[in-house]
Coordinates of C-alpha atoms in Angstrom, one line a residue:
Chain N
X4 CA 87.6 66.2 84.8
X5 CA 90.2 64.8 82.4
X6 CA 94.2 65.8 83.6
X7 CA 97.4 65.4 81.5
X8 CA 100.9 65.2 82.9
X9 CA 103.7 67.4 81.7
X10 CA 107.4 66.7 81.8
X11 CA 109.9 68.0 82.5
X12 CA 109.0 70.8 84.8
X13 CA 112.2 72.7 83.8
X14 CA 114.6 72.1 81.3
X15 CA 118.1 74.4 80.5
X16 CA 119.5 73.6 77.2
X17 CA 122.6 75.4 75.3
X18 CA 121.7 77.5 72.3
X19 CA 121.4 75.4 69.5
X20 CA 120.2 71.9 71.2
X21 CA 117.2 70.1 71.1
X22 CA 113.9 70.4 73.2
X23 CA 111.4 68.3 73.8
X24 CA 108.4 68.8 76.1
X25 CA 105.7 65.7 76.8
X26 CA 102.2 65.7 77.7
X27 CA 100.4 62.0 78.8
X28 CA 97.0 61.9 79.4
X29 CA 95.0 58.3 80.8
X30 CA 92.4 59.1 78.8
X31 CA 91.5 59.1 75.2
X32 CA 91.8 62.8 74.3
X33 CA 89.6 64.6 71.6
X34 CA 91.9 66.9 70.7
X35 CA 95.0 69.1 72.3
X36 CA 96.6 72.7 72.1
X37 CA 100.0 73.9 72.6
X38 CA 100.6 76.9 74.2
X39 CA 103.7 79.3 75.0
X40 CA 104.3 82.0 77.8
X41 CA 107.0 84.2 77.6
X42 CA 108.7 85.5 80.9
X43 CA 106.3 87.6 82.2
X44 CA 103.7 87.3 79.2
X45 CA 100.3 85.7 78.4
X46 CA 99.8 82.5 77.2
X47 CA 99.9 82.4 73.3
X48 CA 98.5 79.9 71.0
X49 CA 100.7 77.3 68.8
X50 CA 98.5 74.8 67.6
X51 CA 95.9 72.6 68.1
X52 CA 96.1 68.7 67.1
X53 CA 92.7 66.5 66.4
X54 CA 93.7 63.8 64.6
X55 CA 95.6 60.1 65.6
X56 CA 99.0 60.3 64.8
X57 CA 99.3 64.2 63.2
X58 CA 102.3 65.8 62.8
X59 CA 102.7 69.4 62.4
X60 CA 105.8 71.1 62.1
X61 CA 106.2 75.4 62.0
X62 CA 109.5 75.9 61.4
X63 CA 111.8 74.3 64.2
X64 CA 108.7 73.0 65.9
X65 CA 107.1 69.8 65.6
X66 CA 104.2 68.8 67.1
X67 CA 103.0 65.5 67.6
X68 CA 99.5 63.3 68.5
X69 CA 100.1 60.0 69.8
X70 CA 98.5 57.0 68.1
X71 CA 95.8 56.5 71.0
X72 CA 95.4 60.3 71.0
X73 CA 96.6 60.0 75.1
X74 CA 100.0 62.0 74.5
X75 CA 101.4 64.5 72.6
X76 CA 104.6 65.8 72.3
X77 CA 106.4 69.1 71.3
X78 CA 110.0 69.7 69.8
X79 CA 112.1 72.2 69.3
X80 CA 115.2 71.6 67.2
X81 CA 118.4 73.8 67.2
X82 CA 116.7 76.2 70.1
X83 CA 117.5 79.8 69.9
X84 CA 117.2 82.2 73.0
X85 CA 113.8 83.6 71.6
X86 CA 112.5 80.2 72.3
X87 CA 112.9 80.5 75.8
X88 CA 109.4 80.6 78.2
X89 CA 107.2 78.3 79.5
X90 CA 105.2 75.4 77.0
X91 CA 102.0 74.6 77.8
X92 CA 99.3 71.9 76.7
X93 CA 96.0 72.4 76.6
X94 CA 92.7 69.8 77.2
X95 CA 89.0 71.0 75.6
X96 CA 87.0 70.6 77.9
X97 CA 83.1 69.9 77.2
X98 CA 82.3 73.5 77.7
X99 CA 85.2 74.5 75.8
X100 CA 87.2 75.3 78.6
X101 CA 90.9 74.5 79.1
X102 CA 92.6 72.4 81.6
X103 CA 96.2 73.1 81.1
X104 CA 99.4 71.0 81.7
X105 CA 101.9 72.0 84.4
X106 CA 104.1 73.4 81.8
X107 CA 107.5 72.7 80.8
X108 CA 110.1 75.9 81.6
X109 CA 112.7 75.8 78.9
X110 CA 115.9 78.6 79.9
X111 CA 118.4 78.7 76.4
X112 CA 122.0 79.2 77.9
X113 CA 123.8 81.4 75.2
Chain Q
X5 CA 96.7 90.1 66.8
X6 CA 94.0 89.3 69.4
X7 CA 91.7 92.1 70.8
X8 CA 91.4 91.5 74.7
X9 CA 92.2 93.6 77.1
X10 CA 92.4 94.1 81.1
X11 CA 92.9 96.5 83.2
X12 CA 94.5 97.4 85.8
X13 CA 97.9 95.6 84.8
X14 CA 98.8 96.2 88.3
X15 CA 97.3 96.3 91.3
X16 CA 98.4 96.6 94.8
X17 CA 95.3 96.9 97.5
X18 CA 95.0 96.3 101.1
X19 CA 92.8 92.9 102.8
X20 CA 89.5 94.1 102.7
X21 CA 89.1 96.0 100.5
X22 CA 86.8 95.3 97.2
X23 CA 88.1 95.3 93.3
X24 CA 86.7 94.5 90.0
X25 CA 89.1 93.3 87.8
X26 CA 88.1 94.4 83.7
X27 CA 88.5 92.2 80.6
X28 CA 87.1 93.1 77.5
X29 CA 87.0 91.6 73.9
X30 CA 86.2 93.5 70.4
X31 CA 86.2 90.4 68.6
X32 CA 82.0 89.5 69.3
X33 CA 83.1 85.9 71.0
X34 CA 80.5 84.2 73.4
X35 CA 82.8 82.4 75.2
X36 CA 84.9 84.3 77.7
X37 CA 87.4 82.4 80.8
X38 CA 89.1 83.4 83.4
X39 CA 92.2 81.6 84.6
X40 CA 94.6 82.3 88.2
X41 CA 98.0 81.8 87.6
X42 CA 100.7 81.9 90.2
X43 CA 104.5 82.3 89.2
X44 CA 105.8 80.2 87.3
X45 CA 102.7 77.9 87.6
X46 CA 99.9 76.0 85.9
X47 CA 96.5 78.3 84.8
X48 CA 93.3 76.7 86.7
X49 CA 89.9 78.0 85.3
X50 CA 88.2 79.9 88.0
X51 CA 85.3 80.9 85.7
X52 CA 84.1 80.7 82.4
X53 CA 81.1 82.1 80.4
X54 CA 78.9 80.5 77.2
X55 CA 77.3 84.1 76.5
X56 CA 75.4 87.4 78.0
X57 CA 74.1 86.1 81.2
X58 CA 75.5 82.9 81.6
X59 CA 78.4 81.8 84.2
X60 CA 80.4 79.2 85.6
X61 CA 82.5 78.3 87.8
X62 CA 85.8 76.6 87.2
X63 CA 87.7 73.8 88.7
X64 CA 89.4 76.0 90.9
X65 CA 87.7 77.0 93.8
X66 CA 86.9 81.0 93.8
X67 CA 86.0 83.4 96.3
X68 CA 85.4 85.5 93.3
X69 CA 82.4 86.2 91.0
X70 CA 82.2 87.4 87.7
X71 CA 79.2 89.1 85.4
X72 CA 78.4 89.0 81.6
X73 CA 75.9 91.6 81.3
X74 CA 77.5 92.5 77.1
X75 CA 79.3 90.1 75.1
X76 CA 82.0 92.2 75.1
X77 CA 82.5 92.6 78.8
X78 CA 83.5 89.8 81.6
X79 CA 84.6 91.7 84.8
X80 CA 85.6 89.5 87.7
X81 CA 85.1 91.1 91.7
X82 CA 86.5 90.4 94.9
X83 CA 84.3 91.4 97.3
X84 CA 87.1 91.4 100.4
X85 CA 90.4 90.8 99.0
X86 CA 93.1 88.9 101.2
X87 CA 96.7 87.9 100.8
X88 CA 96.1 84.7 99.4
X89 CA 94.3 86.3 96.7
X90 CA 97.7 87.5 95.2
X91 CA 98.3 86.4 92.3
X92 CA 97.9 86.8 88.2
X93 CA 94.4 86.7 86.5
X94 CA 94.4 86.1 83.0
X95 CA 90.9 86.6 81.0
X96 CA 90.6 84.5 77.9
X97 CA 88.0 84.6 74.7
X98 CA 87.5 81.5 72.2
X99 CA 87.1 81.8 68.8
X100 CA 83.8 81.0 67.0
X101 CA 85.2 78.2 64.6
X102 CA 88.7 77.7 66.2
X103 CA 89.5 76.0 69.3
X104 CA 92.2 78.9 70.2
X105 CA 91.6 81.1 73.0
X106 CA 93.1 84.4 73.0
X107 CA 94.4 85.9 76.5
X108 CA 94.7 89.4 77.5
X109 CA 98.0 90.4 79.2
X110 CA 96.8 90.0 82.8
X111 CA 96.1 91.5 85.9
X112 CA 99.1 91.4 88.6
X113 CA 97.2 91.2 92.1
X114 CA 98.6 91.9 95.5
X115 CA 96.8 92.3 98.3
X116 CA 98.7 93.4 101.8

């Protein structure tokens, strides 16, 4: 089945930086979901991209489908400590499953 | 606000011993997942469901087995639970028309 990398694994910023998370996938993707887990939480749904080359933005994110539709990338501008958890992307699969991405850890140092 | 549940939340249980973890949905979706998680780790699919009577397994391999005998209803049981079963278990629903799933809080599995 199809796979995506994630990077980083972890990443510590101070309050008030800027974070980034990347998914990269060797395959065409039809479309990809973000996803973030609080400490201790359940996965909760940001978005899902379809098209080549969308941007979305909710607030101080911004998500974005590469060109080829084979990466995607999330970011976080001036992070706050309520934005700290784990970021996930997310593959449909054919049966509407998810394969998900390692995840990307982000800790907000006050 | 997502209507999924699962219980127990917790669950500490000897090797051996069988358990049926619960996951139900109010919101009438067909397709239902279920997903292992380890700390701190990826999800991997263990099994998913298209409606009332029809399974899958996942990617992950599973000593587990699950039922859909209502829409509303995907229980997943361990028939002799060991140590390496110790983890979290996350049940998922998908929307009709959206690509979202919606995941209920989790079971927290240890087995001793």
């Amino acid at each position: 089945g199809q796979q995506v990398m994630q990077i980083p694994q972890y990443q510590h910023v101070q309050e008030g930086e800027d974070f980034t998370t990347y998914c990269n996938s060797s395959t065409t993707l039809s479309n990809i979901q973000w996803y973030k887990q609080r400490p201790g939480g359940h996965p909760v749904f940001l978005i899902q991209l379809v098209k080549s080359g969308e941007v979305k933005k909710q607030k101080r994110l911004t998500f974005q489908f590469g060109e080829a539709k084979k990466n995607s990338s999330l970011h976080i501008t001036a992070t706050q400590t309520t934005d700290v958890g784990t970021y996930f992307c997310a593959l449909s699969g054919s049966a509407r499953q998810l394969t998900f991405g390692s995840g990307t850890q982000l800790t907000v140092l006050p | 606000e997502a209507d999924i549940y699962q219980t127990p939340r917790y669950l500490v249980i000897g090797t051996g011993k069988k358990i049926t973890l619960e996951c139900s949905q109010t919101m009438g979706h067909d397709k239902m997942y279920w997903y292992q998680q380890d700390p701190g780790m990826e999800l991997h699919l263990i099994h998913y469901s298209y409606g009332v009577n029809s399974t899958e397994k996942g990617d992950l391999s599973s000593e587990s087995t699950v039922s859909r005998i209502r829409t509303e209803h995907f229980p997943l049981t361990l028939e002799s639970a060991r140590p390496s079963h110790t983890s979290q278990y996350l049940c998922a629903s998908r929307g009709h028309s959206t690509g979202e799933q919606y995941f209920g809080p989790g079971t927290r599995l240890t087995v001793t």
